[in-house]
């Protein structure tokens, strides 16, 4: 399966990036793109959002990687998801091309398990867009990440995807 990871983290080389890298797919870092906040008066042009979406549409599966910040996704990831409104209001043909894509979440955080409220916005957004949600891979990074836990998470992820 043709897969890409979209990383939204304040630290492009932090724990979430390390977990995403362990999964073995190409990663795009939202910090490398100029994406403005959603603006009701704009059609979404003039920054890197639409070109980034075009690039993501070249993949069958998109993994959204974010650390767990205050029970939620990172600001970078929230900004990206907010901008999907442009695909619903102004660029509907582009937005419709998300339908049928597979989507997943890659996350790390300082809790043994993430609260349900972390995953729900992703799951609901993917459902609204007609994307096939494949679930989340999560690692507790409160004590750091070791090679064994990364390898186990990657193995479990790939086994789930194969079944």
mmCIF file of C-alpha atoms in Angstrom:
data_model
loop_
_atom_site.group_PDB
_atom_site.id
_atom_site.type_symbol
_atom_site.label_atom_id
_atom_site.label_comp_id
_atom_site.label_asym_id
_atom_site.label_seq_id
_atom_site.Cartn_x
_atom_site.Cartn_y
_atom_site.Cartn_z
ATOM 1 C CA UNK A 1 0.000 0.000 0.000
ATOM 2 C CA UNK A 2 1.231 3.442 -0.974
ATOM 3 C CA UNK A 3 1.464 5.218 2.429
ATOM 4 C CA UNK A 4 2.616 8.617 3.646
ATOM 5 C CA UNK A 5 2.842 10.071 7.143
ATOM 6 C CA UNK A 6 1.911 13.672 7.864
ATOM 7 C CA UNK A 7 3.754 14.787 11.004
ATOM 8 C CA UNK A 8 2.342 17.615 13.087
ATOM 9 C CA UNK A 9 4.616 18.245 16.051
ATOM 10 C CA UNK A 10 6.478 21.165 17.544
ATOM 11 C CA UNK A 11 9.596 18.977 17.468
ATOM 12 C CA UNK A 12 10.207 17.522 14.048
ATOM 13 C CA UNK A 13 12.691 15.077 15.564
ATOM 14 C CA UNK A 14 10.791 14.196 18.755
ATOM 15 C CA UNK A 15 9.148 11.002 19.941
ATOM 16 C CA UNK A 16 6.258 11.117 17.482
ATOM 17 C CA UNK A 17 8.648 11.586 14.564
ATOM 18 C CA UNK A 18 10.730 8.679 15.881
ATOM 19 C CA UNK A 19 7.667 6.419 16.020
ATOM 20 C CA UNK A 20 6.568 7.535 12.545
ATOM 21 C CA UNK A 21 10.052 6.790 11.214
ATOM 22 C CA UNK A 22 9.964 3.316 12.786
ATOM 23 C CA UNK A 23 6.858 2.536 10.710
ATOM 24 C CA UNK A 24 8.996 3.018 7.614
ATOM 25 C CA UNK A 25 6.944 5.362 5.424
ATOM 26 C CA UNK A 26 7.823 8.681 3.829
ATOM 27 C CA UNK A 27 7.064 11.531 6.244
ATOM 28 C CA UNK A 28 6.091 15.103 5.506
ATOM 29 C CA UNK A 29 6.553 17.544 8.385
ATOM 30 C CA UNK A 30 3.867 20.227 8.700
ATOM 31 C CA UNK A 31 6.553 22.565 10.080
ATOM 32 C CA UNK A 32 8.046 22.643 6.577
ATOM 33 C CA UNK A 33 4.872 24.146 5.106
ATOM 34 C CA UNK A 34 3.322 27.595 5.369
ATOM 35 C CA UNK A 35 -0.294 26.865 6.297
ATOM 36 C CA UNK A 36 -2.450 29.744 7.469
ATOM 37 C CA UNK A 37 -5.434 29.326 9.791
ATOM 38 C CA UNK A 38 -8.839 28.745 8.223
ATOM 39 C CA UNK A 39 -10.467 31.997 7.094
ATOM 40 C CA UNK A 40 -14.198 32.100 6.353
ATOM 41 C CA UNK A 41 -13.636 34.900 3.823
ATOM 42 C CA UNK A 42 -10.914 33.152 1.842
ATOM 43 C CA UNK A 43 -10.944 30.355 -0.702
ATOM 44 C CA UNK A 44 -7.854 28.712 0.806
ATOM 45 C CA UNK A 45 -5.367 29.835 -1.802
ATOM 46 C CA UNK A 46 -2.091 31.605 -1.191
ATOM 47 C CA UNK A 47 -0.253 29.220 1.108
ATOM 48 C CA UNK A 48 0.997 25.615 1.017
ATOM 49 C CA UNK A 49 -2.233 23.887 2.068
ATOM 50 C CA UNK A 50 -3.709 23.058 -1.344
ATOM 51 C CA UNK A 51 -0.385 21.924 -2.872
ATOM 52 C CA UNK A 52 0.184 19.736 0.206
ATOM 53 C CA UNK A 53 -3.268 18.166 -0.161
ATOM 54 C CA UNK A 54 -2.532 17.476 -3.848
ATOM 55 C CA UNK A 55 0.652 15.706 -2.784
ATOM 56 C CA UNK A 56 -1.174 13.646 -0.123
ATOM 57 C CA UNK A 57 -3.810 12.590 -2.650
ATOM 58 C CA UNK A 58 -1.109 10.672 -4.512
ATOM 59 C CA UNK A 59 -1.149 8.094 -1.692
ATOM 60 C CA UNK A 60 -3.620 5.345 -0.818
ATOM 61 C CA UNK A 61 -3.127 5.712 2.933
ATOM 62 C CA UNK A 62 -2.362 8.820 4.989
ATOM 63 C CA UNK A 63 -1.112 8.494 8.548
ATOM 64 C CA UNK A 64 -1.638 11.564 10.720
ATOM 65 C CA UNK A 65 1.107 11.747 13.352
ATOM 66 C CA UNK A 66 0.729 13.971 16.384
ATOM 67 C CA UNK A 67 1.907 13.992 19.956
ATOM 68 C CA UNK A 68 -0.732 14.045 22.662
ATOM 69 C CA UNK A 69 -0.863 17.653 23.930
ATOM 70 C CA UNK A 70 -3.327 18.510 26.672
ATOM 71 C CA UNK A 71 -5.674 15.647 25.731
ATOM 72 C CA UNK A 72 -5.635 16.636 22.076
ATOM 73 C CA UNK A 73 -3.617 16.783 18.895
ATOM 74 C CA UNK A 74 -0.853 19.305 18.317
ATOM 75 C CA UNK A 75 -1.608 22.822 17.147
ATOM 76 C CA UNK A 76 0.027 22.095 13.792
ATOM 77 C CA UNK A 77 -2.250 19.100 13.198
ATOM 78 C CA UNK A 78 -5.352 20.973 14.363
ATOM 79 C CA UNK A 79 -4.547 23.801 11.967
ATOM 80 C CA UNK A 80 -4.236 21.321 9.095
ATOM 81 C CA UNK A 81 -7.511 19.582 9.969
ATOM 82 C CA UNK A 82 -9.286 22.949 10.290
ATOM 83 C CA UNK A 83 -8.174 23.808 6.779
ATOM 84 C CA UNK A 84 -9.967 20.747 5.412
ATOM 85 C CA UNK A 85 -12.981 23.066 5.550
ATOM 86 C CA UNK A 86 -11.514 24.694 2.419
ATOM 87 C CA UNK A 87 -11.977 21.342 0.678
ATOM 88 C CA UNK A 88 -15.621 21.264 1.692
ATOM 89 C CA UNK A 89 -16.469 24.887 0.898
ATOM 90 C CA UNK A 90 -14.264 25.973 -2.016
ATOM 91 C CA UNK A 91 -12.392 22.989 -3.469
ATOM 92 C CA UNK A 92 -15.021 20.245 -3.346
ATOM 93 C CA UNK A 93 -13.571 18.151 -6.179
ATOM 94 C CA UNK A 94 -10.257 18.019 -4.364
ATOM 95 C CA UNK A 95 -11.998 17.141 -1.101
ATOM 96 C CA UNK A 96 -14.012 14.360 -2.742
ATOM 97 C CA UNK A 97 -10.761 12.686 -3.750
ATOM 98 C CA UNK A 98 -10.136 11.899 -0.065
ATOM 99 C CA UNK A 99 -13.126 9.536 -0.157
ATOM 100 C CA UNK A 100 -12.004 5.923 0.010
ATOM 101 C CA UNK A 101 -8.462 6.737 1.151
ATOM 102 C CA UNK A 102 -7.257 4.866 4.203
ATOM 103 C CA UNK A 103 -6.286 6.941 7.225
ATOM 104 C CA UNK A 104 -4.604 6.223 10.528
ATOM 105 C CA UNK A 105 -3.164 7.985 13.548
ATOM 106 C CA UNK A 106 0.372 7.738 14.922
ATOM 107 C CA UNK A 107 0.826 9.236 18.376
ATOM 108 C CA UNK A 108 2.993 9.426 21.451
ATOM 109 C CA UNK A 109 2.275 10.985 24.794
ATOM 110 C CA UNK A 110 3.064 11.036 28.471
ATOM 111 C CA UNK A 111 0.211 8.721 29.466
ATOM 112 C CA UNK A 112 0.058 4.924 29.515
ATOM 113 C CA UNK A 113 -2.953 5.112 27.203
ATOM 114 C CA UNK A 114 -4.361 8.148 25.427
ATOM 115 C CA UNK A 115 -7.728 9.491 26.551
ATOM 116 C CA UNK A 116 -10.595 8.635 24.159
ATOM 117 C CA UNK A 117 -11.028 12.334 23.382
ATOM 118 C CA UNK A 118 -7.642 12.324 21.613
ATOM 119 C CA UNK A 119 -8.581 9.832 18.910
ATOM 120 C CA UNK A 120 -12.198 10.925 18.440
ATOM 121 C CA UNK A 121 -11.619 14.081 16.335
ATOM 122 C CA UNK A 122 -9.516 12.067 13.890
ATOM 123 C CA UNK A 123 -12.004 9.198 13.703
ATOM 124 C CA UNK A 124 -14.978 11.523 13.234
ATOM 125 C CA UNK A 125 -13.181 13.659 10.643
ATOM 126 C CA UNK A 126 -12.145 10.635 8.610
ATOM 127 C CA UNK A 127 -15.692 9.285 8.779
ATOM 128 C CA UNK A 128 -17.139 12.594 7.630
ATOM 129 C CA UNK A 129 -14.727 12.685 4.706
ATOM 130 C CA UNK A 130 -15.502 9.091 3.709
ATOM 131 C CA UNK A 131 -12.010 7.883 4.583
ATOM 132 C CA UNK A 132 -11.488 4.356 5.911
ATOM 133 C CA UNK A 133 -10.088 4.743 9.423
ATOM 134 C CA UNK A 134 -7.504 2.053 10.182
ATOM 135 C CA UNK A 135 -6.940 2.865 13.863
ATOM 136 C CA UNK A 136 -4.128 4.305 15.925
ATOM 137 C CA UNK A 137 -0.655 3.237 16.963
ATOM 138 C CA UNK A 138 0.295 4.896 20.262
ATOM 139 C CA UNK A 139 3.336 4.712 22.525
ATOM 140 C CA UNK A 140 3.746 6.085 26.032
ATOM 141 C CA UNK A 141 6.833 8.269 25.801
ATOM 142 C CA UNK A 142 6.894 9.407 29.436
ATOM 143 C CA UNK A 143 10.089 7.396 30.001
ATOM 144 C CA UNK A 144 11.448 7.954 26.493
ATOM 145 C CA UNK A 145 11.299 5.442 23.670
ATOM 146 C CA UNK A 146 13.562 2.442 23.268
ATOM 147 C CA UNK A 147 14.357 0.417 20.168
ATOM 148 C CA UNK A 148 12.393 -2.591 21.408
ATOM 149 C CA UNK A 149 9.139 -0.670 21.961
ATOM 150 C CA UNK A 150 9.499 1.039 18.572
ATOM 151 C CA UNK A 151 10.100 -2.276 16.814
ATOM 152 C CA UNK A 152 7.142 -3.879 18.583
ATOM 153 C CA UNK A 153 4.826 -0.994 17.694
ATOM 154 C CA UNK A 154 5.944 -1.125 14.054
ATOM 155 C CA UNK A 155 5.488 -4.890 13.889
ATOM 156 C CA UNK A 156 2.016 -4.685 15.462
ATOM 157 C CA UNK A 157 1.013 -1.898 13.076
ATOM 158 C CA UNK A 158 2.105 -3.816 9.988
ATOM 159 C CA UNK A 159 0.430 -7.041 11.196
ATOM 160 C CA UNK A 160 -2.865 -5.225 11.773
ATOM 161 C CA UNK A 161 -2.699 -3.686 8.325
ATOM 162 C CA UNK A 162 -2.015 -7.062 6.706
ATOM 163 C CA UNK A 163 -5.055 -8.718 8.268
#
